[in-house]
PDB file of C-alpha atoms in Angstrom:
ATOM      1  CA  MET A  18      21.573  29.787  56.058  1.00 70.00           C
ATOM      2  CA  LEU A  19      19.227  27.421  54.080  1.00 77.00           C
ATOM      3  CA  GLY A  20      16.632  29.526  54.033  1.00 80.00           C
ATOM      4  CA  GLU A  21      18.570  32.004  51.882  1.00 86.00           C
ATOM      5  CA  TYR A  22      19.211  29.159  49.447  1.00 88.00           C
ATOM      6  CA  SER A  23      15.765  28.028  49.440  1.00 88.00           C
ATOM      7  CA  ASP A  24      15.052  31.817  48.234  1.00 86.00           C
ATOM      8  CA  LEU A  25      18.032  31.653  45.813  1.00 87.00           C
ATOM      9  CA  TYR A  26      16.760  28.566  44.531  1.00 88.00           C
ATOM     10  CA  LEU A  27      12.951  29.400  44.069  1.00 86.00           C
ATOM     11  CA  LYS A  28      14.212  32.975  42.254  1.00 85.00           C
ATOM     12  CA  ILE A  29      16.148  30.988  39.877  1.00 85.00           C
ATOM     13  CA  ASP A  30      13.468  28.264  39.274  1.00 87.00           C
ATOM     14  CA  VAL A  31      10.794  30.398  38.569  1.00 89.00           C
ATOM     15  CA  LEU A  32      12.470  32.993  36.356  1.00 88.00           C
ATOM     16  CA  LEU A  33      14.443  30.616  34.082  1.00 89.00           C
ATOM     17  CA  LEU A  34      11.235  28.872  33.742  1.00 90.00           C
ATOM     18  CA  ALA A  35       9.302  32.237  32.619  1.00 92.00           C
ATOM     19  CA  ASP A  36      11.952  33.087  30.468  1.00 92.00           C
ATOM     20  CA  VAL A  37      11.497  29.623  28.977  1.00 93.00           C
ATOM     21  CA  PHE A  38       7.895  29.295  28.598  1.00 94.00           C
ATOM     22  CA  GLU A  39       7.960  33.323  27.483  1.00 96.00           C
ATOM     23  CA  ASN A  40      10.637  31.713  24.762  1.00 97.00           C
ATOM     24  CA  PHE A  41       7.839  28.972  23.653  1.00 96.00           C
ATOM     25  CA  ARG A  42       5.603  31.536  23.371  1.00 97.00           C
ATOM     26  CA  ASP A  43       7.284  33.472  20.862  1.00 97.00           C
ATOM     27  CA  VAL A  44       8.120  30.232  19.087  1.00 96.00           C
ATOM     28  CA  CYS A  45       4.540  29.117  18.972  1.00 96.00           C
ATOM     29  CA  MET A  46       3.307  32.932  17.580  1.00 96.00           C
ATOM     30  CA  ARG A  47       5.646  32.556  14.790  1.00 96.00           C
ATOM     31  CA  ALA A  48       4.685  29.165  13.344  1.00 94.00           C
ATOM     32  CA  TYR A  49       1.790  28.832  14.582  1.00 94.00           C
ATOM     33  CA  ASN A  50      -0.016  31.823  15.484  1.00 95.00           C
ATOM     34  CA  LEU A  51      -1.195  30.061  18.303  1.00 96.00           C
ATOM     35  CA  ASP A  52      -0.741  31.621  22.181  1.00 97.00           C
ATOM     36  CA  ALA A  53       0.382  28.438  24.483  1.00 96.00           C
ATOM     37  CA  ALA A  54      -1.030  30.874  27.166  1.00 96.00           C
ATOM     38  CA  HIS A  55      -4.674  30.497  26.267  1.00 96.00           C
ATOM     39  CA  TYR A  56      -4.259  26.530  26.790  1.00 96.00           C
ATOM     40  CA  PHE A  57      -4.012  23.872  29.056  1.00 94.00           C
ATOM     41  CA  THR A  58      -2.174  21.593  27.793  1.00 93.00           C
ATOM     42  CA  ALA A  59       0.783  20.734  25.096  1.00 91.00           C
ATOM     43  CA  PRO A  60      -0.907  18.592  23.566  1.00 89.00           C
ATOM     44  CA  GLY A  61      -4.269  20.478  23.274  1.00 93.00           C
ATOM     45  CA  LEU A  62      -2.294  23.194  21.880  1.00 95.00           C
ATOM     46  CA  SER A  63      -0.876  20.883  19.234  1.00 90.00           C
ATOM     47  CA  PHE A  64      -4.294  19.290  18.600  1.00 89.00           C
ATOM     48  CA  ASP A  65      -5.209  22.760  17.304  1.00 93.00           C
ATOM     49  CA  ALA A  66      -1.651  23.742  15.486  1.00 92.00           C
ATOM     50  CA  MET A  67      -2.656  20.265  13.777  1.00 87.00           C
ATOM     51  CA  LEU A  68      -6.104  21.245  13.128  1.00 88.00           C
ATOM     52  CA  LYS A  69      -4.948  25.119  11.668  1.00 90.00           C
ATOM     53  CA  PHE A  70      -1.823  23.209   9.485  1.00 86.00           C
ATOM     54  CA  THR A  71      -4.272  20.392   8.021  1.00 84.00           C
ATOM     55  CA  GLY A  72      -7.513  22.042   7.341  1.00 86.00           C
ATOM     56  CA  GLN A  73      -9.310  19.079   7.704  1.00 83.00           C
ATOM     57  CA  LYS A  74     -12.619  19.856   9.320  1.00 83.00           C
ATOM     58  CA  LEU A  75     -13.403  16.872  11.732  1.00 80.00           C
ATOM     59  CA  GLN A  76     -17.218  15.194  12.417  1.00 75.00           C
ATOM     60  CA  LEU A  77     -18.169  15.887  15.787  1.00 69.00           C
ATOM     61  CA  LEU A  78     -19.870  13.322  17.889  1.00 58.00           C
ATOM     62  CA  HIS A  79     -22.420  16.325  20.116  1.00 53.00           C
ATOM     63  CA  ASP A  80     -22.872  16.060  23.844  1.00 40.00           C
ATOM     64  CA  TYR A  81     -20.705  15.146  26.669  1.00 43.00           C
ATOM     65  CA  GLY A  82     -23.206  13.014  28.453  1.00 37.00           C
ATOM     66  CA  MET A  83     -22.949  10.307  25.147  1.00 31.00           C
ATOM     67  CA  LEU A  84     -19.246   9.800  27.041  1.00 38.00           C
ATOM     68  CA  LEU A  85     -20.577   8.837  30.130  1.00 37.00           C
ATOM     69  CA  MET A  86     -21.218   5.070  28.676  1.00 28.00           C
ATOM     70  CA  PHE A  87     -21.506   3.058  31.844  1.00 26.00           C
ATOM     71  CA  GLU A  88     -22.853   3.354  35.462  1.00 32.00           C
ATOM     72  CA  ASN A  89     -22.303   0.484  38.042  1.00 29.00           C
ATOM     73  CA  GLY A  90     -22.696  -1.658  34.586  1.00 29.00           C
ATOM     74  CA  GLN A  91     -25.855  -0.288  33.562  1.00 35.00           C
ATOM     75  CA  TYR A  92     -25.670   1.932  29.610  1.00 39.00           C
ATOM     76  CA  ILE A  93     -27.106   5.140  30.503  1.00 39.00           C
ATOM     77  CA  ILE A  94     -29.094   6.112  27.024  1.00 41.00           C
ATOM     78  CA  PHE A  95     -29.399   9.956  25.958  1.00 42.00           C
ATOM     79  CA  LYS A  96     -31.888  11.437  23.423  1.00 42.00           C
ATOM     80  CA  ASN A  97     -29.425  11.033  20.191  1.00 48.00           C
ATOM     81  CA  GLU A  98     -29.578   7.032  20.676  1.00 51.00           C
ATOM     82  CA  TYR A  99     -27.591   6.671  17.065  1.00 52.00           C
ATOM     83  CA  ILE A 100     -24.963   9.019  17.895  1.00 54.00           C
ATOM     84  CA  TYR A 101     -24.807   7.235  21.360  1.00 53.00           C
ATOM     85  CA  ILE A 102     -24.391   4.400  20.002  1.00 59.00           C
ATOM     86  CA  ILE A 103     -21.835   4.887  18.011  1.00 62.00           C
ATOM     87  CA  ILE A 104     -19.537   6.094  21.000  1.00 62.00           C
ATOM     88  CA  LEU A 105     -20.662   3.683  22.785  1.00 63.00           C
ATOM     89  CA  PHE A 106     -19.041   0.971  20.302  1.00 65.00           C
ATOM     90  CA  ILE A 107     -16.062   2.785  19.457  1.00 67.00           C
ATOM     91  CA  PHE A 108     -15.164   3.676  23.280  1.00 68.00           C
ATOM     92  CA  ILE A 109     -15.962  -0.170  24.661  1.00 68.00           C
ATOM     93  CA  GLY A 110     -13.222  -0.864  21.998  1.00 70.00           C
ATOM     94  CA  ILE A 111     -10.655   1.193  24.084  1.00 77.00           C
ATOM     95  CA  ARG A 112      -8.985  -1.378  26.238  1.00 80.00           C
ATOM     96  CA  GLY A 113      -5.805  -0.170  27.188  1.00 79.00           C
ATOM     97  CA  GLY A 114      -2.016  -0.931  26.992  1.00 82.00           C
ATOM     98  CA  LEU A 115      -1.464  -4.541  27.960  1.00 82.00           C
ATOM     99  CA  VAL A 116       1.570  -5.000  30.419  1.00 80.00           C
ATOM    100  CA  GLN A 117       2.962  -8.422  31.710  1.00 78.00           C
ATOM    101  CA  ALA A 118       5.982 -10.783  31.656  1.00 76.00           C
ATOM    102  CA  SER A 119       5.264 -13.777  29.536  1.00 73.00           C
ATOM    103  CA  LYS A 120       8.139 -15.574  30.207  1.00 75.00           C
ATOM    104  CA  MET A 121      10.557 -15.740  33.413  1.00 78.00           C
ATOM    105  CA  TYR A 122      13.162 -17.675  32.052  1.00 85.00           C
ATOM    106  CA  THR A 123      14.720 -18.068  29.205  1.00 86.00           C
ATOM    107  CA  LYS A 124      17.903 -19.422  27.646  1.00 91.00           C
ATOM    108  CA  ALA A 125      19.700 -18.662  23.912  1.00 95.00           C
ATOM    109  CA  ASN A 126      21.375 -21.842  22.347  1.00 96.00           C
ATOM    110  CA  ASN A 127      23.350 -20.865  19.698  1.00 96.00           C
ATOM    111  CA  THR A 128      27.373 -21.147  19.065  1.00 95.00           C
ATOM    112  CA  LYS A 129      28.024 -17.719  20.610  1.00 94.00           C
ATOM    113  CA  THR A 130      26.352 -19.024  24.042  1.00 94.00           C
ATOM    114  CA  PRO A 131      28.110 -20.953  26.802  1.00 92.00           C
ATOM    115  CA  GLY A 132      26.878 -24.352  27.220  1.00 92.00           C
ATOM    116  CA  TYR A 133      25.977 -24.092  23.537  1.00 95.00           C
ATOM    117  CA  ASP A 134      23.945 -27.504  22.838  1.00 95.00           C
ATOM    118  CA  GLU A 135      23.984 -28.874  19.106  1.00 93.00           C
ATOM    119  CA  THR A 136      21.548 -31.397  19.617  1.00 95.00           C
ATOM    120  CA  LYS A 137      18.910 -28.574  20.358  1.00 94.00           C
ATOM    121  CA  GLU A 138      17.272 -25.759  17.962  1.00 94.00           C
ATOM    122  CA  LYS A 139      19.381 -22.733  18.368  1.00 95.00           C
ATOM    123  CA  SER A 140      17.670 -19.617  19.580  1.00 95.00           C
ATOM    124  CA  TRP A 141      18.779 -16.227  20.653  1.00 94.00           C
ATOM    125  CA  ILE A 142      17.473 -13.605  22.999  1.00 92.00           C
ATOM    126  CA  ILE A 143      16.815  -9.989  21.446  1.00 90.00           C
ATOM    127  CA  TYR A 144      16.251  -7.112  23.019  1.00 87.00           C
ATOM    128  CA  GLN A 145      13.855  -4.511  21.380  1.00 85.00           C
ATOM    129  CA  ASP A 146      12.806  -1.030  21.971  1.00 86.00           C
ATOM    130  CA  CYS A 147      10.179   0.185  19.983  1.00 85.00           C
ATOM    131  CA  ASN A 148      10.153   4.144  20.400  1.00 88.00           C
ATOM    132  CA  ASN A 149       8.016   6.970  18.570  1.00 86.00           C
ATOM    133  CA  LEU A 150       4.640   4.626  19.012  1.00 84.00           C
ATOM    134  CA  TYR A 151       2.718   7.738  19.030  1.00 81.00           C
ATOM    135  CA  GLY A 152       4.378   9.137  16.137  1.00 81.00           C
ATOM    136  CA  TRP A 153       3.931   6.135  14.062  1.00 84.00           C
ATOM    137  CA  ALA A 154       0.056   6.145  15.001  1.00 82.00           C
ATOM    138  CA  MET A 155      -0.443   9.172  13.802  1.00 80.00           C
ATOM    139  CA  PHE A 156       0.684   8.690  10.540  1.00 82.00           C
ATOM    140  CA  GLN A 157      -1.920   5.792   9.482  1.00 84.00           C
ATOM    141  CA  TYR A 158      -4.731   6.918   8.168  1.00 85.00           C
ATOM    142  CA  MET A 159      -7.412   7.521  10.778  1.00 81.00           C
ATOM    143  CA  PRO A 160     -11.298   8.534  10.561  1.00 81.00           C
ATOM    144  CA  TYR A 161     -12.845  12.127   9.921  1.00 80.00           C
ATOM    145  CA  GLY A 162     -16.513  11.339   9.092  1.00 78.00           C
ATOM    146  CA  GLY A 163     -19.339   9.791   7.436  1.00 78.00           C
ATOM    147  CA  PHE A 164     -19.926   7.367  10.722  1.00 77.00           C
ATOM    148  CA  ASN A 165     -22.417   4.626   9.667  1.00 79.00           C
ATOM    149  CA  TRP A 166     -23.210   1.059   9.946  1.00 82.00           C
ATOM    150  CA  VAL A 167     -22.854  -1.184   7.521  1.00 85.00           C
ATOM    151  CA  GLU A 168     -23.882  -4.782   6.756  1.00 89.00           C
ATOM    152  CA  PRO A 169     -22.332  -7.027   9.566  1.00 90.00           C
ATOM    153  CA  THR A 170     -20.373  -9.243   7.464  1.00 93.00           C
ATOM    154  CA  LEU A 171     -16.531  -9.906   6.786  1.00 95.00           C
ATOM    155  CA  ASN A 172     -17.270  -8.956   2.747  1.00 92.00           C
ATOM    156  CA  GLY A 173     -14.505  -6.414   1.360  1.00 91.00           C
ATOM    157  CA  LEU A 174     -12.269  -7.246   4.821  1.00 93.00           C
ATOM    158  CA  ASN A 175      -9.735  -8.556   2.610  1.00 91.00           C
ATOM    159  CA  ASP A 176      -9.910  -6.099   0.349  1.00 91.00           C
ATOM    160  CA  LEU A 177      -8.931  -3.433   3.048  1.00 91.00           C
ATOM    161  CA  ASP A 178      -5.281  -2.573   3.525  1.00 89.00           C
ATOM    162  CA  ALA A 179      -3.293   0.148   5.758  1.00 86.00           C
ATOM    163  CA  THR A 180      -4.483   3.076   3.258  1.00 85.00           C
ATOM    164  CA  SER A 181      -7.484   2.380   2.427  1.00 87.00           C
ATOM    165  CA  PRO A 182      -9.924   5.397   1.973  1.00 88.00           C
ATOM    166  CA  ILE A 183     -12.326   3.308   4.009  1.00 88.00           C
ATOM    167  CA  ASP A 184     -12.131   2.531   7.428  1.00 88.00           C
ATOM    168  CA  ARG A 185     -13.753  -0.121   9.830  1.00 90.00           C
ATOM    169  CA  VAL A 186     -14.641  -1.590  12.998  1.00 86.00           C
ATOM    170  CA  TYR A 187     -16.027  -5.170  14.057  1.00 89.00           C
ATOM    171  CA  GLU A 188     -17.834  -6.473  16.914  1.00 87.00           C
ATOM    172  CA  VAL A 189     -17.301 -10.125  16.678  1.00 93.00           C
ATOM    173  CA  ASP A 190     -17.465 -13.388  18.131  1.00 95.00           C
ATOM    174  CA  VAL A 191     -14.000 -15.008  17.867  1.00 96.00           C
ATOM    175  CA  SER A 192     -12.312 -18.603  18.579  1.00 97.00           C
ATOM    176  CA  TYR A 193      -8.864 -19.511  19.793  1.00 97.00           C
ATOM    177  CA  PRO A 194      -8.091 -22.579  17.751  1.00 96.00           C
ATOM    178  CA  PRO A 195      -6.689 -25.087  20.507  1.00 96.00           C
ATOM    179  CA  ARG A 196      -3.594 -25.833  17.921  1.00 96.00           C
ATOM    180  CA  LEU A 197      -2.503 -22.269  18.299  1.00 96.00           C
ATOM    181  CA  HIS A 198      -2.125 -22.101  21.759  1.00 96.00           C
ATOM    182  CA  SER A 199       1.302 -23.276  22.281  1.00 92.00           C
ATOM    183  CA  ILE A 200       2.576 -20.928  19.521  1.00 93.00           C
ATOM    184  CA  HIS A 201       1.221 -18.147  20.551  1.00 94.00           C
ATOM    185  CA  ASN A 202       1.542 -19.158  24.024  1.00 90.00           C
ATOM    186  CA  ASP A 203       3.688 -15.769  25.542  1.00 87.00           C
ATOM    187  CA  LEU A 204       1.483 -13.205  23.983  1.00 89.00           C
ATOM    188  CA  PRO A 205      -1.842 -14.503  23.011  1.00 94.00           C
ATOM    189  CA  PHE A 206      -3.610 -11.856  20.375  1.00 95.00           C
ATOM    190  CA  LEU A 207      -7.046  -9.733  21.730  1.00 93.00           C
ATOM    191  CA  PRO A 208      -6.412  -9.078  25.161  1.00 92.00           C
ATOM    192  CA  GLN A 209     -10.181  -8.584  26.724  1.00 89.00           C
ATOM    193  CA  ASN A 210     -10.841  -7.015  30.158  1.00 87.00           C
ATOM    194  CA  SER A 211     -11.891  -9.524  32.404  1.00 86.00           C
ATOM    195  CA  VAL A 212     -11.811 -10.456  36.201  1.00 88.00           C
ATOM    196  CA  PRO A 213      -9.293 -13.410  36.751  1.00 86.00           C
ATOM    197  CA  ARG A 214     -10.603 -15.974  39.413  1.00 87.00           C
ATOM    198  CA  GLY A 215      -9.750 -14.837  42.908  1.00 89.00           C
ATOM    199  CA  SER A 216      -9.946 -11.274  42.144  1.00 89.00           C
ATOM    200  CA  LYS A 217     -12.333  -8.863  42.612  1.00 89.00           C
ATOM    201  CA  VAL A 218     -10.488  -6.661  40.542  1.00 89.00           C
ATOM    202  CA  ARG A 219     -10.870  -5.737  36.153  1.00 86.00           C
ATOM    203  CA  LYS A 220      -7.670  -6.516  34.126  1.00 87.00           C
ATOM    204  CA  LEU A 221      -5.976  -6.525  30.774  1.00 89.00           C
ATOM    205  CA  MET A 222      -5.973 -10.226  30.442  1.00 89.00           C
ATOM    206  CA  ALA A 223      -4.584 -11.511  27.077  1.00 91.00           C
ATOM    207  CA  THR A 224      -6.121 -15.210  27.454  1.00 92.00           C
ATOM    208  CA  PHE A 225      -7.180 -18.564  24.758  1.00 95.00           C
ATOM    209  CA  GLU A 226     -10.851 -17.586  26.106  1.00 93.00           C
ATOM    210  CA  LYS A 227     -13.255 -17.263  23.478  1.00 94.00           C
ATOM    211  CA  LYS A 228     -14.172 -13.595  22.637  1.00 92.00           C
ATOM    212  CA  GLU A 229     -17.644 -12.597  22.425  1.00 90.00           C
ATOM    213  CA  ASN A 230     -19.003  -9.407  21.383  1.00 87.00           C
ATOM    214  CA  HIS A 231     -15.134  -7.972  20.749  1.00 88.00           C
ATOM    215  CA  ILE A 232     -14.903  -4.316  19.388  1.00 86.00           C
ATOM    216  CA  ILE A 233     -12.003  -4.659  16.978  1.00 88.00           C
ATOM    217  CA  HIS A 234     -10.126  -2.551  14.208  1.00 90.00           C
ATOM    218  CA  TYR A 235      -9.954  -4.071  11.050  1.00 93.00           C
ATOM    219  CA  ARG A 236      -6.128  -3.838  10.540  1.00 94.00           C
ATOM    220  CA  ASN A 237      -6.137  -5.933  13.963  1.00 93.00           C
ATOM    221  CA  LEU A 238      -8.624  -8.246  13.045  1.00 96.00           C
ATOM    222  CA  GLN A 239      -6.960  -9.002   9.661  1.00 96.00           C
ATOM    223  CA  GLN A 240      -4.190  -9.600  11.838  1.00 96.00           C
ATOM    224  CA  ALA A 241      -5.751 -12.065  14.006  1.00 96.00           C
ATOM    225  CA  ILE A 242      -7.545 -13.953  11.232  1.00 97.00           C
ATOM    226  CA  LYS A 243      -4.393 -14.202   8.839  1.00 96.00           C
ATOM    227  CA  ASN A 244      -2.487 -15.841  12.557  1.00 97.00           C
ATOM    228  CA  GLY A 245      -5.538 -18.821  12.459  1.00 97.00           C
ATOM    229  CA  LEU A 246      -8.110 -17.017  14.774  1.00 97.00           C
ATOM    230  CA  ILE A 247     -11.386 -18.034  14.250  1.00 97.00           C
ATOM    231  CA  VAL A 248     -14.348 -15.324  13.596  1.00 97.00           C
ATOM    232  CA  GLU A 249     -17.396 -17.212  14.462  1.00 96.00           C
ATOM    233  CA  LYS A 250     -20.317 -14.451  13.918  1.00 95.00           C
ATOM    234  CA  VAL A 251     -20.244 -10.687  13.244  1.00 95.00           C
ATOM    235  CA  HIS A 252     -22.344  -8.648  15.264  1.00 90.00           C
ATOM    236  CA  ARG A 253     -22.659  -5.098  13.979  1.00 85.00           C
ATOM    237  CA  VAL A 254     -20.029  -3.121  11.769  1.00 87.00           C
ATOM    238  CA  ILE A 255     -19.105   0.563  11.590  1.00 84.00           C
ATOM    239  CA  THR A 256     -17.713   2.225   8.706  1.00 85.00           C
ATOM    240  CA  SER A 257     -16.152   5.836   8.168  1.00 81.00           C
ATOM    241  CA  GLN A 258     -14.170   7.983   6.024  1.00 79.00           C
ATOM    242  CA  ILE A 259     -10.278   7.869   6.324  1.00 79.00           C
ATOM    243  CA  GLY A 260      -6.816   9.730   5.680  1.00 75.00           C
ATOM    244  CA  TRP A 261      -6.072  13.219   6.348  1.00 75.00           C
ATOM    245  CA  LEU A 262      -3.250  13.262   9.225  1.00 71.00           C
ATOM    246  CA  ASN A 263      -0.975  11.115   7.634  1.00 64.00           C
ATOM    247  CA  ILE A 264      -0.438  14.198   5.374  1.00 58.00           C
ATOM    248  CA  LEU A 265       2.369  15.136   8.082  1.00 54.00           C
ATOM    249  CA  SER A 266       4.468  12.621   7.626  1.00 53.00           C
TER     250      SER A 266
END
């Protein structure tokens, strides 16, 4: 009896899934003239659909080996060192996602809460659920070519905004003034990968330590400076052309 139930389940599952996928193939062929069966993943299909829809030509950084940046903490140098350094520069700036419990306990104090203390400052607890983060990111201006090194300086940083045609990524040393520690204690700016004391595992940590050779996008750097962080030195700056994927919005 159990075997018959299993056979029935498998038939329903396989046949239903096959029907759904064949319908999905038809939809993709009508919309994009692309066959979903020719792709390993949905992101691969959507990426090709995006390129076909926009007609944008992206500057490719060649040689897969260039992406292999570290081997036991040592840099691997390849034939085209110029392109390698650009890829290395960008990939080091990818640090992952920050997950932490910044504050274990908090208590609201306002007229609508029990035990309201009018002698203390009013406070509220707000629940925020930020969704469509990937969608929002894809609507931003993104680089497509013209990758070049420029003079390592902050000159022109304040002239850039979210819709500027030029993109910049900086490598900087940044210090965190002590006067900001209590204000930013819940979520310090510029998290970095490091090994905490007493551990052997590298983690993404938000701390007040000095950031050296920190690779950061110009919009994040603008935000950090606006909130009081100090750039002590600019090591390198890479610029590129941006503004294409946002046309989908």
